[in-house]
Amino acid sequence: MAQIEQQPVDEKVIGTAYGQPTTDDGLKETGSVSVMPQIDPAKEKILLAKLDLMFNPIIMLVYLSCFLDRSNIGNVKVAGMPEDIGASDQQFSTAVSIFYATYVTFETPFAILLKKLTPRLLLASLCVVWSLTTIFSGFIQNVGGLYASRLVLGACEAGLFPSLTLYLTMVYKRDEQAKRVAYLFSCTALAGAFGGLLAYALLQMDGVAGYAGWRWVYIIEGIFSAVIAVAVWFGLPTNPAEAWFLTPEQKGFMRIRQEQAAQYMGSDEFSWEEVRIAFKDPKVYLSATIQFCQDILLYGFSTFLPAILKGAGYNTLESNYLTVPVYIFGGLAFVIAAIISDRLRLRSPFVLFANLFGIAGYIVLLTVSTDGVRYFATFLCAVAVYNGPGLNVTWLNVNVAPHYRRATSIGFQQTIANTAGIVAGQIYRKSPYKLGHSFSLGALCLAQVVIVGKMFYIKQWNTKKDRIARGEIEDTRKVKTGDRELDFRYHL
């Protein structure tokens, strides 16, 4: 058992609320004699580095494989898959959209079931099924087979993102999460970059064993995902505080961190009341609206970027490998923004700023015909494509408590937001994609308005809590637990 030194909480204050100190998780000390176990900062840094080293690569790899299997339909489109199976442009767009019919249906149930089924069992099982589905997609012969594979993929991958983000909340504190969500979301960019490179290489296998190159894209990427499923099973413990790679002292530190975050995490017991509260929370609906707008960009951009580049005048191979620097740039921009966001405990200003790049990028795509300038515009778009959804998810994650209220909120936010995938498949139909770019630009502008509205709503709640705590106004709150407690500070 770790030797834990008892110290007053105010020896580790990092901010104030109502004139009283708050812990490093943003929670206010309510009594002058309260004590909280403390961790040596140097040893906590070592602990965090070990957690990052052991958990994040697995989490990133499984999301990378998921997004590869989901978005490779954009790579195979430019390689002749629609022609080989007799799919029209409309039927292909339907295949892109139909994925989200099952995806949005299963997101909230899987998020709620995460603790019950355990992350290891739930995530590994889903990964196995979507891996097999991707492999079998390499053998489809008609549009019906394409539709069926996309529906199965949607059902399986629905549980992944909400479950992974919730798992991060089981490991990291509120002011440590944006950086880790950035790692997770950077895999979306890596999937685009790696997917472009991999598709470029696999398309060279055209004719091997009598199969078209696009079929090998599905088969090889599906096998890769199956290997990742094994890593998920052995690498994600049900209780991160008891992970096999932690020393006894570090396990003690993890228990201290869990105690410090007790208000944020809440009980392990399922509660329908928490589900009901989540569905009545305006923050969730504001966040879902923002995420829907941002996901219009994410799914349209990540799925159709090769086709957008091909429509801009590049050939099939160029339209795949030229996506690589765009995705890498977008991912790096997000990681940098997320690190600063955690340090400042600010979320919304970074989303607002990133979206300005996206607005500029889509305006260029709509108004300029020069290939080089349009290619540059995709870099501007990439900043908004990854920062917007990733930081908005973090913004909701850190502002909802306890666990089952947060699980429901994240699941519902993703359910609403991912209907954007259905829209993306319909607006990006034919080159030069004027409809898709115009719709994405409009979605960004709407997102900016809703972000500002949510900022005012959250600031109003923090001010209201301050005034109630000082006795200036009557306490009329119907919900007084979790994130609605007076000592829970919302992040702007």
Coordinates of C-alpha atoms in Angstrom, one line a residue:
M1 CA 0.0 0.0 0.0
A2 CA 1.3 3.4 -0.9
Q3 CA 2.4 5.7 1.9
I4 CA 0.0 8.5 1.7
E5 CA 0.7 11.8 3.4
Q6 CA -2.4 13.6 4.7
Q7 CA -2.3 17.4 4.0
P8 CA -4.9 20.1 3.9
V9 CA -6.4 20.5 0.5
D10 CA -5.5 24.2 0.4
E11 CA -1.8 23.2 0.0
K12 CA -2.7 22.2 -3.6
V13 CA -5.1 24.8 -4.6
I14 CA -5.1 26.0 -8.2
G15 CA -8.1 28.3 -8.2
T16 CA -10.8 29.8 -6.1
A17 CA -14.6 29.5 -6.0
Y18 CA -16.7 31.8 -3.9
G19 CA -13.5 32.8 -2.0
Q20 CA -12.8 29.2 -1.1
P21 CA -10.0 26.9 -2.5
T22 CA -10.7 24.4 -5.2
T23 CA -8.9 21.1 -5.8
D24 CA -7.1 20.3 -9.0
D25 CA -10.3 18.7 -10.3
G26 CA -12.2 22.0 -10.0
L27 CA -14.1 21.0 -6.9
K28 CA -14.4 23.4 -4.0
E29 CA -13.5 22.6 -0.4
T30 CA -16.6 23.0 1.7
G31 CA -15.2 22.9 5.2
S32 CA -12.2 24.5 6.9
V33 CA -11.1 21.2 8.4
S34 CA -11.4 19.1 5.3
V35 CA -8.3 17.0 4.4
M36 CA -7.6 15.2 1.2
P37 CA -4.8 12.8 0.5
Q38 CA -2.1 14.3 -1.7
I39 CA 0.3 12.9 -4.3
D40 CA 3.9 14.1 -4.9
P41 CA 3.6 16.1 -8.1
A42 CA 6.8 14.5 -9.5
K43 CA 5.5 11.0 -8.8
E44 CA 2.1 11.9 -10.3
K45 CA 3.9 13.0 -13.5
I46 CA 5.6 9.7 -13.7
L47 CA 2.2 8.0 -13.1
L48 CA 0.6 10.0 -15.9
A49 CA 3.5 9.2 -18.3
K50 CA 3.0 5.5 -17.6
L51 CA -0.7 5.7 -18.1
D52 CA -0.2 7.5 -21.4
L53 CA 2.4 5.0 -22.5
M54 CA 0.3 2.0 -21.8
F55 CA -3.3 3.1 -22.4
N56 CA -3.2 5.7 -25.2
P57 CA -1.5 3.6 -27.9
I58 CA -4.2 0.9 -27.5
I59 CA -7.0 3.5 -27.5
M60 CA -5.5 5.2 -30.5
L61 CA -4.9 2.0 -32.4
V62 CA -8.5 0.8 -32.0
Y63 CA -9.9 4.1 -33.0
L64 CA -7.5 4.3 -35.9
S65 CA -8.6 0.9 -37.1
C66 CA -12.3 1.8 -36.7
F67 CA -11.9 5.0 -38.7
L68 CA -9.9 3.2 -41.4
D69 CA -12.6 0.7 -41.8
R70 CA -15.3 3.4 -41.9
S71 CA -13.6 5.9 -44.2
N72 CA -11.9 3.6 -46.7
I73 CA -15.0 3.8 -48.8
G74 CA -13.7 7.1 -49.9
N75 CA -10.4 5.6 -51.0
V76 CA -12.1 2.7 -52.9
K77 CA -14.5 5.1 -54.6
V78 CA -11.8 6.6 -56.7
A79 CA -10.3 3.1 -57.4
G80 CA -13.4 1.9 -59.3
M81 CA -15.4 0.0 -56.7
P82 CA -18.8 1.6 -57.7
E83 CA -18.3 0.6 -61.3
D84 CA -17.3 -3.0 -60.4
I85 CA -20.4 -3.6 -58.3
G86 CA -22.7 -1.6 -60.5
A87 CA -23.4 1.2 -58.1
S88 CA -24.6 4.6 -59.3
D89 CA -23.6 7.9 -57.7
Q90 CA -26.8 8.0 -55.8
Q91 CA -26.5 4.4 -54.6
F92 CA -22.9 5.0 -53.5
S93 CA -24.0 8.1 -51.6
T94 CA -26.8 6.0 -49.9
A95 CA -24.1 3.4 -48.9
V96 CA -22.1 6.2 -47.2
S97 CA -25.2 7.5 -45.4
I98 CA -26.8 4.2 -44.4
F99 CA -23.8 3.5 -42.1
Y100 CA -25.2 6.1 -39.7
A101 CA -28.6 4.6 -39.5
T102 CA -27.4 1.8 -37.2
Y103 CA -24.5 4.0 -35.9
V104 CA -26.7 6.6 -34.2
T105 CA -29.2 3.9 -33.0
F106 CA -26.7 2.1 -30.8
E107 CA -24.4 4.8 -29.5
T108 CA -26.4 5.7 -26.3
P109 CA -27.1 2.1 -25.3
F110 CA -23.5 1.1 -25.7
A111 CA -22.3 4.1 -23.7
I112 CA -24.6 3.3 -20.8
L113 CA -23.6 -0.4 -20.9
L114 CA -19.8 0.2 -20.8
K115 CA -19.4 -0.3 -17.1
K116 CA -21.8 -3.2 -17.0
L117 CA -20.2 -5.2 -19.8
T118 CA -16.7 -3.8 -19.0
P119 CA -14.6 -1.9 -21.5
R120 CA -12.5 -5.0 -22.4
L121 CA -15.4 -7.2 -23.3
L122 CA -17.5 -4.6 -25.1
L123 CA -14.7 -3.0 -27.2
A124 CA -12.9 -6.2 -28.1
S125 CA -16.1 -7.9 -29.2
L126 CA -17.2 -5.0 -31.3
C127 CA -13.7 -4.8 -32.9
V128 CA -13.8 -8.5 -33.9
V129 CA -17.2 -8.1 -35.6
W130 CA -16.3 -5.0 -37.6
S131 CA -13.0 -6.5 -38.6
L132 CA -14.6 -9.5 -40.1
T133 CA -17.2 -7.3 -41.8
T134 CA -14.4 -5.2 -43.4
I135 CA -12.7 -8.3 -44.6
F136 CA -15.9 -9.7 -46.1
S137 CA -16.5 -6.3 -47.8
G138 CA -13.6 -7.2 -50.1
F139 CA -15.8 -9.9 -51.6
I140 CA -19.0 -8.0 -52.2
Q141 CA -20.4 -8.3 -55.7
N142 CA -23.4 -5.9 -55.7
V143 CA -25.0 -2.9 -54.1
G144 CA -27.0 -5.0 -51.6
G145 CA -23.8 -6.5 -50.2
L146 CA -22.3 -3.0 -49.8
Y147 CA -25.4 -1.8 -48.0
A148 CA -25.4 -4.8 -45.6
S149 CA -21.7 -4.4 -44.7
R150 CA -22.2 -0.7 -44.0
L151 CA -25.1 -1.4 -41.7
V152 CA -23.2 -3.9 -39.7
L153 CA -20.2 -1.6 -39.5
G154 CA -22.4 1.2 -38.2
A155 CA -23.9 -1.0 -35.5
C156 CA -20.5 -2.2 -34.2
E157 CA -18.6 1.1 -34.4
A158 CA -21.4 2.9 -32.6
G159 CA -20.1 1.8 -29.3
L160 CA -16.5 2.8 -29.8
F161 CA -16.1 6.6 -29.6
P162 CA -18.5 7.1 -26.6
S163 CA -16.9 4.2 -24.8
L164 CA -13.4 5.3 -25.4
T165 CA -14.1 8.9 -24.2
L166 CA -15.8 7.6 -21.1
Y167 CA -12.9 5.2 -20.4
L168 CA -10.6 8.3 -20.5
T169 CA -12.7 9.9 -17.8
M170 CA -12.1 6.8 -15.7
V171 CA -8.4 7.3 -16.0
Y172 CA -7.8 11.1 -16.2
K173 CA -9.0 14.2 -14.3
R174 CA -11.0 16.9 -15.9
D175 CA -8.0 19.2 -16.7
E176 CA -6.1 16.3 -18.2
Q177 CA -8.7 15.2 -20.7
A178 CA -8.5 17.5 -23.7
K179 CA -4.9 16.3 -24.4
R180 CA -6.0 12.7 -24.3
V181 CA -9.1 13.2 -26.4
A182 CA -6.7 15.0 -28.8
Y183 CA -4.6 11.8 -29.0
L184 CA -7.8 9.9 -29.7
F185 CA -9.1 12.4 -32.3
S186 CA -5.7 12.6 -34.0
C187 CA -6.3 9.1 -35.0
T188 CA -9.0 10.3 -37.2
A189 CA -6.3 12.4 -39.0
L190 CA -3.9 9.5 -38.9
A191 CA -6.5 7.2 -40.3
G192 CA -6.9 9.6 -43.2
A193 CA -3.2 10.0 -43.7
F194 CA -2.4 6.3 -43.1
G195 CA -5.5 5.3 -45.1
G196 CA -4.3 7.4 -48.0
L197 CA -0.8 5.8 -47.9
L198 CA -2.1 2.3 -47.4
A199 CA -4.7 2.7 -50.1
Y200 CA -2.0 4.0 -52.4
A201 CA 0.1 0.9 -51.7
L202 CA -2.7 -1.7 -51.8
L203 CA -4.1 -0.3 -55.0
Q204 CA -0.8 -1.5 -56.6
M205 CA -2.0 -5.0 -55.8
D206 CA -4.7 -4.7 -58.5
G207 CA -5.0 -8.0 -60.2
V208 CA -3.2 -10.1 -57.5
A209 CA -5.0 -13.4 -57.1
G210 CA -7.5 -12.1 -59.5
Y211 CA -8.8 -9.4 -57.2
A212 CA -9.1 -5.7 -57.9
G213 CA -7.0 -3.3 -55.8
W214 CA -9.9 -1.9 -53.9
R215 CA -10.8 -5.4 -52.7
W216 CA -7.3 -5.7 -51.2
V217 CA -7.8 -2.4 -49.4
Y218 CA -10.8 -3.9 -47.5
I219 CA -9.1 -7.3 -46.8
I220 CA -5.8 -6.0 -45.5
E221 CA -7.3 -3.3 -43.4
G222 CA -9.8 -5.7 -41.9
I223 CA -7.0 -8.1 -40.9
F224 CA -5.2 -5.1 -39.3
S225 CA -8.3 -4.4 -37.2
A226 CA -8.6 -8.0 -36.1
V227 CA -5.0 -7.8 -34.7
I228 CA -6.0 -4.7 -32.8
A229 CA -8.9 -6.5 -31.1
V230 CA -6.4 -8.8 -29.4
A231 CA -4.5 -5.8 -28.0
V232 CA -7.8 -4.3 -26.7
W233 CA -8.6 -7.5 -24.9
F234 CA -5.3 -7.7 -23.1
G235 CA -4.5 -4.0 -22.8
L236 CA -7.6 -2.3 -21.3
P237 CA -8.3 -3.4 -17.7
T238 CA -11.8 -3.1 -16.3
N239 CA -10.5 -1.0 -13.4
P240 CA -7.6 1.3 -14.5
A241 CA -6.6 1.8 -10.8
E242 CA -5.6 -1.9 -10.7
A243 CA -3.8 -2.1 -14.0
W244 CA -1.1 -4.8 -14.1
F245 CA 1.7 -2.4 -15.0
L246 CA 1.3 -0.1 -12.0
T247 CA 3.4 -0.5 -8.9
P248 CA 1.7 -0.9 -5.5
E249 CA 2.5 2.7 -4.8
Q250 CA 1.1 3.9 -8.1
K251 CA -2.1 1.9 -7.5
G252 CA -2.4 3.8 -4.2
F253 CA -2.0 7.0 -6.1
M254 CA -4.7 6.0 -8.6
R255 CA -7.1 5.4 -5.6
I256 CA -6.3 8.9 -4.3
R257 CA -7.0 10.3 -7.8
Q258 CA -10.3 8.4 -7.8
E259 CA -11.1 9.9 -4.4
Q260 CA -10.3 13.4 -5.6
A261 CA -12.6 12.9 -8.6
A262 CA -15.4 11.2 -6.7
Q263 CA -17.9 14.0 -7.3
Y264 CA -17.1 13.9 -11.0
M265 CA -17.2 10.1 -11.4
G266 CA -20.1 9.3 -9.1
S267 CA -21.4 5.8 -8.1
D268 CA -20.9 2.6 -10.1
E269 CA -24.5 1.8 -9.6
F270 CA -26.8 2.4 -12.6
S271 CA -29.5 5.0 -12.1
W272 CA -32.4 5.8 -14.3
E273 CA -32.7 9.1 -12.5
E274 CA -29.3 10.2 -13.9
V275 CA -30.4 9.2 -17.4
R276 CA -33.5 11.3 -17.0
I277 CA -31.5 14.3 -15.8
A278 CA -29.2 14.0 -18.7
F279 CA -32.0 14.1 -21.2
K280 CA -33.4 17.3 -19.7
D281 CA -30.1 19.1 -19.6
P282 CA -29.9 22.1 -22.0
K283 CA -26.1 21.7 -22.1
V284 CA -26.5 18.3 -23.9
Y285 CA -28.7 19.7 -26.6
L286 CA -26.5 22.7 -27.2
S287 CA -23.5 20.5 -27.3
A288 CA -25.2 18.0 -29.7
T289 CA -26.1 20.9 -32.1
I290 CA -22.5 22.1 -32.1
Q291 CA -21.3 18.5 -32.7
F292 CA -23.7 18.0 -35.5
C293 CA -22.4 21.0 -37.3
Q294 CA -18.8 20.1 -36.7
D295 CA -19.4 16.5 -37.8
I296 CA -20.8 17.7 -41.1
L297 CA -17.2 18.7 -41.7
L298 CA -15.6 15.7 -40.1
Y299 CA -17.5 13.1 -42.1
G300 CA -17.7 15.0 -45.4
F301 CA -14.0 15.9 -45.3
S302 CA -12.6 12.6 -44.1
T303 CA -14.7 10.5 -46.4
F304 CA -14.6 12.5 -49.5
L305 CA -11.2 14.3 -49.4
P306 CA -9.7 11.9 -52.0
A307 CA -12.7 12.5 -54.3
I308 CA -12.5 16.3 -53.6
L309 CA -8.8 16.3 -54.7
K310 CA -9.6 14.2 -57.7
G311 CA -12.3 16.6 -58.7
A312 CA -9.7 19.4 -58.3
G313 CA -7.7 17.9 -61.1
Y314 CA -5.4 15.3 -59.5
N315 CA -5.3 11.7 -60.7
T316 CA -6.4 8.6 -58.7
L317 CA -3.0 8.0 -57.0
E318 CA -2.3 11.6 -56.4
S319 CA -5.7 12.1 -54.8
N320 CA -4.8 9.5 -52.3
Y321 CA -1.3 10.4 -51.3
L322 CA -1.9 14.1 -51.3
T323 CA -4.3 13.7 -48.4
V324 CA -1.5 12.6 -46.1
P325 CA 0.0 16.1 -45.3
V326 CA -3.4 17.5 -44.9
Y327 CA -4.5 15.0 -42.3
I328 CA -1.2 15.2 -40.4
F329 CA -1.4 19.0 -40.3
G330 CA -5.0 18.9 -38.9
G331 CA -4.0 16.3 -36.3
L332 CA -1.0 18.3 -35.1
A333 CA -3.1 21.5 -34.9
F334 CA -5.5 19.7 -32.6
V335 CA -2.9 18.3 -30.3
I336 CA -1.3 21.7 -29.8
A337 CA -4.7 23.4 -29.1
A338 CA -5.8 20.6 -26.7
I339 CA -2.6 20.9 -24.6
I340 CA -3.1 24.6 -24.2
S341 CA -6.9 24.1 -23.6
D342 CA -6.1 21.8 -20.6
R343 CA -3.6 24.2 -19.1
L344 CA -6.0 27.1 -19.3
R345 CA -9.1 25.0 -18.6
L346 CA -10.8 26.8 -21.6
R347 CA -12.6 24.9 -24.3
S348 CA -14.9 27.1 -26.3
P349 CA -12.5 29.9 -27.3
F350 CA -10.3 27.3 -29.1
V351 CA -13.3 25.9 -31.0
L352 CA -14.3 29.3 -32.1
F353 CA -10.8 30.2 -33.3
A354 CA -10.3 26.9 -35.1
N355 CA -13.6 27.3 -37.0
L356 CA -12.4 30.6 -38.4
F357 CA -9.8 28.6 -40.4
G358 CA -12.5 26.3 -41.7
I359 CA -14.7 29.1 -42.7
A360 CA -11.8 30.7 -44.7
G361 CA -11.0 27.3 -46.2
Y362 CA -14.4 26.5 -47.5
I363 CA -14.8 30.0 -48.9
V364 CA -11.6 29.4 -50.9
L365 CA -12.9 26.0 -52.1
L366 CA -16.1 27.6 -53.3
T367 CA -14.6 30.7 -55.0
V368 CA -11.1 29.7 -56.3
S369 CA -10.5 27.5 -59.3
T370 CA -6.6 27.2 -59.1
D371 CA -5.7 23.7 -58.1
G372 CA -2.7 24.7 -55.8
V373 CA -4.8 27.3 -53.9
R374 CA -7.7 24.8 -53.4
Y375 CA -5.2 22.2 -52.1
F376 CA -3.9 24.8 -49.6
A377 CA -7.5 25.5 -48.6
T378 CA -7.9 21.9 -47.5
F379 CA -5.2 22.5 -44.8
L380 CA -7.3 25.4 -43.5
C381 CA -10.4 23.2 -43.4
A382 CA -8.4 20.5 -41.5
V383 CA -7.9 22.8 -38.5
A384 CA -11.6 23.1 -38.0
V385 CA -12.4 19.5 -39.0
Y386 CA -10.5 18.0 -36.0
N387 CA -10.4 20.8 -33.4
G388 CA -14.1 21.4 -33.5
P389 CA -15.5 17.9 -32.8
G390 CA -12.7 16.9 -30.4
L391 CA -12.7 19.9 -28.2
N392 CA -16.5 20.1 -28.1
V393 CA -16.6 16.5 -26.9
T394 CA -14.1 17.4 -24.2
W395 CA -16.2 20.4 -23.3
L396 CA -19.2 18.3 -22.6
N397 CA -17.2 15.5 -20.9
V398 CA -15.7 17.8 -18.2
N399 CA -19.0 19.6 -17.5
V400 CA -21.3 16.7 -16.8
A401 CA -21.2 14.5 -13.7
P402 CA -21.6 11.8 -12.3
H403 CA -20.7 8.8 -14.6
Y404 CA -24.1 7.6 -15.8
R405 CA -25.3 11.2 -16.4
R406 CA -22.2 11.8 -18.4
A407 CA -22.5 8.4 -20.2
T408 CA -26.0 9.3 -21.3
S409 CA -25.0 12.8 -22.3
I410 CA -22.1 11.7 -24.4
G411 CA -24.1 8.9 -26.0
F412 CA -27.0 11.2 -26.8
Q413 CA -24.7 13.9 -28.0
Q414 CA -23.0 11.5 -30.4
T415 CA -26.4 10.0 -31.5
I416 CA -27.6 13.4 -32.6
A417 CA -24.3 14.6 -34.0
N418 CA -23.6 11.5 -36.1
T419 CA -26.7 11.9 -38.1
A420 CA -24.4 14.4 -39.8
G421 CA -22.9 11.4 -41.5
I422 CA -26.2 10.7 -43.2
V423 CA -26.2 14.3 -44.4
A424 CA -22.6 14.2 -45.5
G425 CA -23.2 11.3 -47.8
Q426 CA -26.0 13.2 -49.6
I427 CA -24.4 16.6 -50.0
Y428 CA -21.1 15.3 -51.4
R429 CA -22.3 13.7 -54.6
K430 CA -20.7 15.2 -57.6
S431 CA -17.6 17.1 -58.4
P432 CA -16.8 20.0 -57.8
Y433 CA -18.9 19.5 -54.7
K434 CA -20.3 23.0 -54.5
L435 CA -23.3 21.7 -52.5
G436 CA -21.1 19.9 -49.9
H437 CA -18.7 22.9 -49.4
S438 CA -21.6 25.3 -49.1
F439 CA -23.4 23.2 -46.6
S440 CA -20.2 22.7 -44.6
L441 CA -19.6 26.5 -44.6
G442 CA -23.1 27.1 -43.4
A443 CA -22.7 24.4 -40.6
L444 CA -19.6 26.2 -39.4
C445 CA -21.3 29.5 -39.2
L446 CA -24.2 28.0 -37.3
A447 CA -21.8 26.3 -34.9
Q448 CA -20.2 29.6 -34.1
V449 CA -23.5 31.0 -33.0
V450 CA -24.5 28.0 -30.8
I451 CA -21.0 27.9 -29.2
V452 CA -21.4 31.6 -28.1
G453 CA -24.9 30.7 -26.8
K454 CA -23.6 27.8 -24.8
M455 CA -20.8 29.9 -23.4
F456 CA -23.3 32.4 -22.0
Y457 CA -25.5 29.6 -20.6
I458 CA -22.5 28.0 -18.8
K459 CA -21.2 31.4 -17.5
Q460 CA -24.8 32.2 -16.3
W461 CA -24.8 28.9 -14.3
N462 CA -21.4 29.5 -12.7
T463 CA -22.6 33.0 -11.7
K464 CA -25.9 31.6 -10.4
K465 CA -24.0 29.1 -8.2
D466 CA -21.8 31.9 -6.9
R467 CA -24.8 34.0 -5.9
I468 CA -26.6 31.0 -4.2
A469 CA -23.5 30.2 -2.3
R470 CA -23.2 33.7 -1.0
G471 CA -26.9 33.8 -0.1
E472 CA -27.7 36.6 -2.5
I473 CA -30.5 34.7 -4.3
E474 CA -32.9 31.9 -3.4
D475 CA -31.8 28.4 -4.4
T476 CA -34.5 27.2 -6.9
R477 CA -32.4 24.4 -8.4
K478 CA -34.5 21.2 -9.1
V479 CA -31.3 19.2 -9.4
K480 CA -28.6 19.7 -6.8
T481 CA -26.3 16.7 -7.4
G482 CA -23.4 16.0 -9.7
D483 CA -22.4 18.9 -11.9
R484 CA -25.3 20.9 -10.4
E485 CA -23.7 21.0 -7.0
L486 CA -22.5 24.5 -5.9
D487 CA -18.9 23.4 -5.7
F488 CA -18.8 22.0 -9.3
R489 CA -17.3 24.6 -11.6
Y490 CA -18.1 24.5 -15.3
H491 CA -15.3 24.9 -17.8
L492 CA -15.8 27.6 -20.4

